[in-house]
mmCIF file with all atom_site columns, C-alpha atoms in Angstrom:
data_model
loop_
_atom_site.group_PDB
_atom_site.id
_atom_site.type_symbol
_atom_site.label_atom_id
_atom_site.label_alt_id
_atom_site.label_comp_id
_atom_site.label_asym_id
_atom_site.label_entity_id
_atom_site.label_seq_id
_atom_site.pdbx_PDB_ins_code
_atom_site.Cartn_x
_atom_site.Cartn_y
_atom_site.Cartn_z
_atom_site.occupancy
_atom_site.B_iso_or_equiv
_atom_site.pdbx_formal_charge
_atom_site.auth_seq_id
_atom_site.auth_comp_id
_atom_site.auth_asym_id
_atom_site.auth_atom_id
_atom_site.pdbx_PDB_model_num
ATOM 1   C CA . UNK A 1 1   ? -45.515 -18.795 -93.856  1.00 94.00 ? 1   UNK A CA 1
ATOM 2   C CA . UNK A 1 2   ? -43.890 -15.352 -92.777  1.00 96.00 ? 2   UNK A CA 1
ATOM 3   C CA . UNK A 1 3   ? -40.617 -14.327 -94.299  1.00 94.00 ? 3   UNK A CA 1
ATOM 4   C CA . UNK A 1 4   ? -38.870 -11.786 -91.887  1.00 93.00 ? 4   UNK A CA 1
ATOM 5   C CA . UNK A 1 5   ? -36.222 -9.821  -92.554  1.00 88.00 ? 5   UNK A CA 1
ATOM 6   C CA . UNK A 1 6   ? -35.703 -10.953 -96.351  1.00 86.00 ? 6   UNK A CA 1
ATOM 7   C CA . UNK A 1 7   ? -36.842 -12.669 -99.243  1.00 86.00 ? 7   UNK A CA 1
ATOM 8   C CA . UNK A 1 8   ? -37.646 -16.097 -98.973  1.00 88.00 ? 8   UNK A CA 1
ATOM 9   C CA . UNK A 1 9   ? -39.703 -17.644 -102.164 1.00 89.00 ? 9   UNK A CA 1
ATOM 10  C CA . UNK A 1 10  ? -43.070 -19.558 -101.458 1.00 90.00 ? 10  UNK A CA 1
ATOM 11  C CA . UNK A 1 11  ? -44.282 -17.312 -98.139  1.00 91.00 ? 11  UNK A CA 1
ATOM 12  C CA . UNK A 1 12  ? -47.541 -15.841 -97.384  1.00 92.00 ? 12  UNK A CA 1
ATOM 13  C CA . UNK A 1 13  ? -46.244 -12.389 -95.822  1.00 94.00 ? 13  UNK A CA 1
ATOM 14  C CA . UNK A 1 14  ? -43.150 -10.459 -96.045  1.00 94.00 ? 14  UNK A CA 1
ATOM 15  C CA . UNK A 1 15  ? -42.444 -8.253  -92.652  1.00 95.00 ? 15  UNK A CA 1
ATOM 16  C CA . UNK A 1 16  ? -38.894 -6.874  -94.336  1.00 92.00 ? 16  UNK A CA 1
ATOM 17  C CA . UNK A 1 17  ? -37.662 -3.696  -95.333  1.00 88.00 ? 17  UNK A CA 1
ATOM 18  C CA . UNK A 1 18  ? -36.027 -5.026  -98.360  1.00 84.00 ? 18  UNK A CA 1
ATOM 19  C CA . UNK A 1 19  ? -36.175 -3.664  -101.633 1.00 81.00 ? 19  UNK A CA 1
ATOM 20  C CA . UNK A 1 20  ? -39.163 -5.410  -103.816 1.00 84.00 ? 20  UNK A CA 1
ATOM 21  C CA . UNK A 1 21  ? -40.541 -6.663  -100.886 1.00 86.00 ? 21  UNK A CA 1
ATOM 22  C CA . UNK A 1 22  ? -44.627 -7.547  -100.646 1.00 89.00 ? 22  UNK A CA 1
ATOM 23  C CA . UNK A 1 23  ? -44.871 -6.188  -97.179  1.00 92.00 ? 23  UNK A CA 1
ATOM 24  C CA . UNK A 1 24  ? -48.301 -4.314  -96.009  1.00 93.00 ? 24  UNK A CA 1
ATOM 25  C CA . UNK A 1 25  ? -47.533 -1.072  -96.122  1.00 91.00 ? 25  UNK A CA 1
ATOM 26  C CA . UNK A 1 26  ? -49.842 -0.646  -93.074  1.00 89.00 ? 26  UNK A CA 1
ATOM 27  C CA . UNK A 1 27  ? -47.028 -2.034  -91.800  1.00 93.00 ? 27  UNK A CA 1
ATOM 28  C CA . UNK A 1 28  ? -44.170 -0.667  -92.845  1.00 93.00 ? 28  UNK A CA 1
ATOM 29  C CA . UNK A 1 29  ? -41.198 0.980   -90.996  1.00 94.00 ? 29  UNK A CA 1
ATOM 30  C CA . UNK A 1 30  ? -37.634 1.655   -91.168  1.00 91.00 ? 30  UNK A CA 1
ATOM 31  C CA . UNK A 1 31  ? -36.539 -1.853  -89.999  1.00 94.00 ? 31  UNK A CA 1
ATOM 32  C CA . UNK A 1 32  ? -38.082 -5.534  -90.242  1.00 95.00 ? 32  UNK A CA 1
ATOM 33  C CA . UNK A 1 33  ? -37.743 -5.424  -86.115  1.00 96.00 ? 33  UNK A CA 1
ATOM 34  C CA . UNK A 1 34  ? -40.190 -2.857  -86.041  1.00 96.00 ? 34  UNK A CA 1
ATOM 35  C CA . UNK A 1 35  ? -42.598 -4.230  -89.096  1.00 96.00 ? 35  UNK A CA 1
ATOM 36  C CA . UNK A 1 36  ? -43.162 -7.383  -86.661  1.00 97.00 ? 36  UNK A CA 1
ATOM 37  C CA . UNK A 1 37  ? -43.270 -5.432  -84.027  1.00 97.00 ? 37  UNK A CA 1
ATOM 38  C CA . UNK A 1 38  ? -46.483 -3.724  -85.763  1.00 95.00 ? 38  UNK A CA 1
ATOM 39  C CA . UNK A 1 39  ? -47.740 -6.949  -86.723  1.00 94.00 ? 39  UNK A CA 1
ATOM 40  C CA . UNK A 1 40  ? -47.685 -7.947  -83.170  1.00 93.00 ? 40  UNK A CA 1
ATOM 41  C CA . UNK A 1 41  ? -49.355 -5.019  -82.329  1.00 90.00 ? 41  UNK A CA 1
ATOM 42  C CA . UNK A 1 42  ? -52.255 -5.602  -84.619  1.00 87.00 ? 42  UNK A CA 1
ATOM 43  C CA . UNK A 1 43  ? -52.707 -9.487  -83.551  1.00 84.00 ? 43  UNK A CA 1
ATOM 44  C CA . UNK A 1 44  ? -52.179 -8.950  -79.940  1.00 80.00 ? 44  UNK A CA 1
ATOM 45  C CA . UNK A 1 45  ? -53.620 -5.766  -79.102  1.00 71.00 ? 45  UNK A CA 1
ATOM 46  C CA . UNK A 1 46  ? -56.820 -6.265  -81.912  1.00 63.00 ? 46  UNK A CA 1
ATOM 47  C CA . UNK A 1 47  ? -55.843 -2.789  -82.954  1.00 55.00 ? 47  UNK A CA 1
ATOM 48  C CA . UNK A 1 48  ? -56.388 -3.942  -86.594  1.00 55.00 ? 48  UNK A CA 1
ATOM 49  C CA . UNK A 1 49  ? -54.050 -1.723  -88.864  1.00 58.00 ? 49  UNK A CA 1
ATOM 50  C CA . UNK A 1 50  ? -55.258 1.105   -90.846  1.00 59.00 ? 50  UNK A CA 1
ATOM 51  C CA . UNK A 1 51  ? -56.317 -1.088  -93.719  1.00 61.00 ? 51  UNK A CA 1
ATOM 52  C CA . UNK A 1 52  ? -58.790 -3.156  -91.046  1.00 64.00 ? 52  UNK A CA 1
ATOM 53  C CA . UNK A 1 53  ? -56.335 -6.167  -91.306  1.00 67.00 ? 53  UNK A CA 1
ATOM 54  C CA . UNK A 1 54  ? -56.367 -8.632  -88.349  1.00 75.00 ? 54  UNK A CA 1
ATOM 55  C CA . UNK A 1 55  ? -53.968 -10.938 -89.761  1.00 84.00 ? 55  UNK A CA 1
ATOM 56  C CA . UNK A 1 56  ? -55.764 -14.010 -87.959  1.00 83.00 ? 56  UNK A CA 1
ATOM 57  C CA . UNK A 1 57  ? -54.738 -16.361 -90.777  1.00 87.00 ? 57  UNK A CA 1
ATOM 58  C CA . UNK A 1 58  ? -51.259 -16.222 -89.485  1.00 90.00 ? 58  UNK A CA 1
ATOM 59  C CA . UNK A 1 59  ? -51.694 -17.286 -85.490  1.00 86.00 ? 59  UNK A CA 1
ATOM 60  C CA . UNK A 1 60  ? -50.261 -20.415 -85.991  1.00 90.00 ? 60  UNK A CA 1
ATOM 61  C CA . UNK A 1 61  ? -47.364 -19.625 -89.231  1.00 93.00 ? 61  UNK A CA 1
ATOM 62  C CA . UNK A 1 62  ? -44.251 -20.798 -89.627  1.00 95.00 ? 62  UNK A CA 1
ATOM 63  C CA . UNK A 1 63  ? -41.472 -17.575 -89.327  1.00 96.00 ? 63  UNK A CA 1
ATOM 64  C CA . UNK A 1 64  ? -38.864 -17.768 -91.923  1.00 93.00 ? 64  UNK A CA 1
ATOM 65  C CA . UNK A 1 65  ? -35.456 -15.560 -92.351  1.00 91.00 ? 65  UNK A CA 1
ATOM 66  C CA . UNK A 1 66  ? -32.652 -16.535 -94.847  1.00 90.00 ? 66  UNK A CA 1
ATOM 67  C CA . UNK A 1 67  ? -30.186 -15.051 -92.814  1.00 88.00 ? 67  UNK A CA 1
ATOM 68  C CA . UNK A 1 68  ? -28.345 -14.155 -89.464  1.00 87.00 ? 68  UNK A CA 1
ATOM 69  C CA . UNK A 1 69  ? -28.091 -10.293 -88.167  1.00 90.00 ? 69  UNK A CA 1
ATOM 70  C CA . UNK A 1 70  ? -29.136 -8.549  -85.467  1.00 91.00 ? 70  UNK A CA 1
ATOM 71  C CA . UNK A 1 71  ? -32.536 -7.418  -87.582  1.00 92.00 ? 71  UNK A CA 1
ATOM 72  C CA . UNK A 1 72  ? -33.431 -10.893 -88.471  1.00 93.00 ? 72  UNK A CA 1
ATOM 73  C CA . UNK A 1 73  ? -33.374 -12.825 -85.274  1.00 95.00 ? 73  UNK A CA 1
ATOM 74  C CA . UNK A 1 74  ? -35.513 -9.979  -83.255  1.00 96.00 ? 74  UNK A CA 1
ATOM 75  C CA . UNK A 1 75  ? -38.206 -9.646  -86.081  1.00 97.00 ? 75  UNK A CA 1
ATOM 76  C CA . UNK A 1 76  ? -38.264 -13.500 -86.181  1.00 96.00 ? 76  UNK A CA 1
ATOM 77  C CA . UNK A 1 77  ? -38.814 -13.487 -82.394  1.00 97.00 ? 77  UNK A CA 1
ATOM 78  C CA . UNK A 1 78  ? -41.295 -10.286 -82.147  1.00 97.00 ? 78  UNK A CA 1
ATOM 79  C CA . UNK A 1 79  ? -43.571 -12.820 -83.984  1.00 95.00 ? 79  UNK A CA 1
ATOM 80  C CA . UNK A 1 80  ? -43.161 -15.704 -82.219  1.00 95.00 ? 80  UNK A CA 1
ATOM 81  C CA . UNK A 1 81  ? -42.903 -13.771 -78.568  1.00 95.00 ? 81  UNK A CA 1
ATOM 82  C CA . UNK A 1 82  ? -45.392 -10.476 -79.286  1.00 93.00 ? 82  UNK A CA 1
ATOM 83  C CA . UNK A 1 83  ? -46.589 -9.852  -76.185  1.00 92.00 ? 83  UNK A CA 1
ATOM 84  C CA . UNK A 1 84  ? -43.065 -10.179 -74.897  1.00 96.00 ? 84  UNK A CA 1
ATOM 85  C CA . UNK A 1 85  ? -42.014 -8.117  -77.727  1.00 97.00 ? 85  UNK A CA 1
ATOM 86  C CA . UNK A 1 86  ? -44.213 -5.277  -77.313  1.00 95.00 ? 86  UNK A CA 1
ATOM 87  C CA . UNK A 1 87  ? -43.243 -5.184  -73.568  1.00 96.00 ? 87  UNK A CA 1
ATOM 88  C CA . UNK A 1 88  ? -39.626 -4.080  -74.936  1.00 97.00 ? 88  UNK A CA 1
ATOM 89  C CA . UNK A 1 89  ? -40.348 -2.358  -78.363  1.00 96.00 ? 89  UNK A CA 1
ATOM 90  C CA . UNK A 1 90  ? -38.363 0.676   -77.779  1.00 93.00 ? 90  UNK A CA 1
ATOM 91  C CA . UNK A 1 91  ? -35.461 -1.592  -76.867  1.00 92.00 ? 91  UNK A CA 1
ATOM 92  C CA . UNK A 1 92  ? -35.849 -3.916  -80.276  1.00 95.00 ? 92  UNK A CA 1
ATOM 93  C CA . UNK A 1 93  ? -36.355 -1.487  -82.711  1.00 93.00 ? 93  UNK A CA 1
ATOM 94  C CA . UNK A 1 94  ? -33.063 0.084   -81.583  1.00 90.00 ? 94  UNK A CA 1
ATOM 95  C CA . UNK A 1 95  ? -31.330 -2.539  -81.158  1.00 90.00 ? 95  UNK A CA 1
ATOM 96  C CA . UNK A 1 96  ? -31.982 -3.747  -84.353  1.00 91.00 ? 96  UNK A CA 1
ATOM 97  C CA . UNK A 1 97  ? -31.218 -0.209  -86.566  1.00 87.00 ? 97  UNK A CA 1
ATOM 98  C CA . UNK A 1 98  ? -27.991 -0.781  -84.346  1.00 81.00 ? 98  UNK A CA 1
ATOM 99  C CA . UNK A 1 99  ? -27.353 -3.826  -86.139  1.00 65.00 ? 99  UNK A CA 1
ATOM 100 C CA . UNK A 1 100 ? -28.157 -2.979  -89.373  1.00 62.00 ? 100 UNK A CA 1
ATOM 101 C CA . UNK A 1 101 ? -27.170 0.841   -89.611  1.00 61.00 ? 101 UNK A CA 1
ATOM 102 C CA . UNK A 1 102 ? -24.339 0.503   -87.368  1.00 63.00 ? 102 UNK A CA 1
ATOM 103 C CA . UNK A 1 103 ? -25.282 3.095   -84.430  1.00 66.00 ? 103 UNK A CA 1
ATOM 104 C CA . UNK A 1 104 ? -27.225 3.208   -81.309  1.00 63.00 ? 104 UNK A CA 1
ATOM 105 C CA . UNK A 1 105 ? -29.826 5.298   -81.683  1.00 64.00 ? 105 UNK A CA 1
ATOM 106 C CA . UNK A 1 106 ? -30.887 6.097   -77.750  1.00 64.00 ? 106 UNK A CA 1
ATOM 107 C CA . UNK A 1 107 ? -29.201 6.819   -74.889  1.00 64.00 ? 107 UNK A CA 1
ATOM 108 C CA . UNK A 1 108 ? -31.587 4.291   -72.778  1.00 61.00 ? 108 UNK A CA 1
#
């Protein structure tokens, strides 16, 4: 199980930028949109991350979030859609720091 976006006891992988958070830092980045979205990235594209990680244990997971914002829902869907995810990243990582830090951060 992947928890995006927050905390949820009992998964395998966080992809959040919470605070105490397990997730990669391989990973890492400002929001959970653009954690997945690196995930994705090292699935999809077998660009394993710096560590070597392929993450192949989590083709077929089950994608968790414990709540509703703009953040959640994209990082949620960035796993479940990544090729159709990385198509758009620019777009979903700012639309979700638009959600969660309350400005848009491109003119595009």
């Amino acid at each position: 199980m992947i928890s995006c976006d927050g905390k949820v006891p009992g998964t395998n992988l966080d992809l959040t930028h919470w605070t105490d958070n397990t997730t990669p830092d391989t990973l890492y980045a400002d929001t959970s949109t653009e954690i997945a979205l690196n995930f994705a990235a090292s699935r999809l594209l077998s660009s394993n991350d710096r560590d070597g990680n392929t993450y192949e244990e989590y083709d077929n997971a089950l994608v968790l979030n414990n709540h509703y914002d703009t953040d959640g829902v994209l990082s949620v869907w960035s796993c479940l859609q990544p090729a159709l995810a990385l198509k758009h990243r620019n777009l979903l990582i700012s639309a979700a720091e638009s959600g969660d830090f309350g400005e848009w951060t491109s003119d595009e």
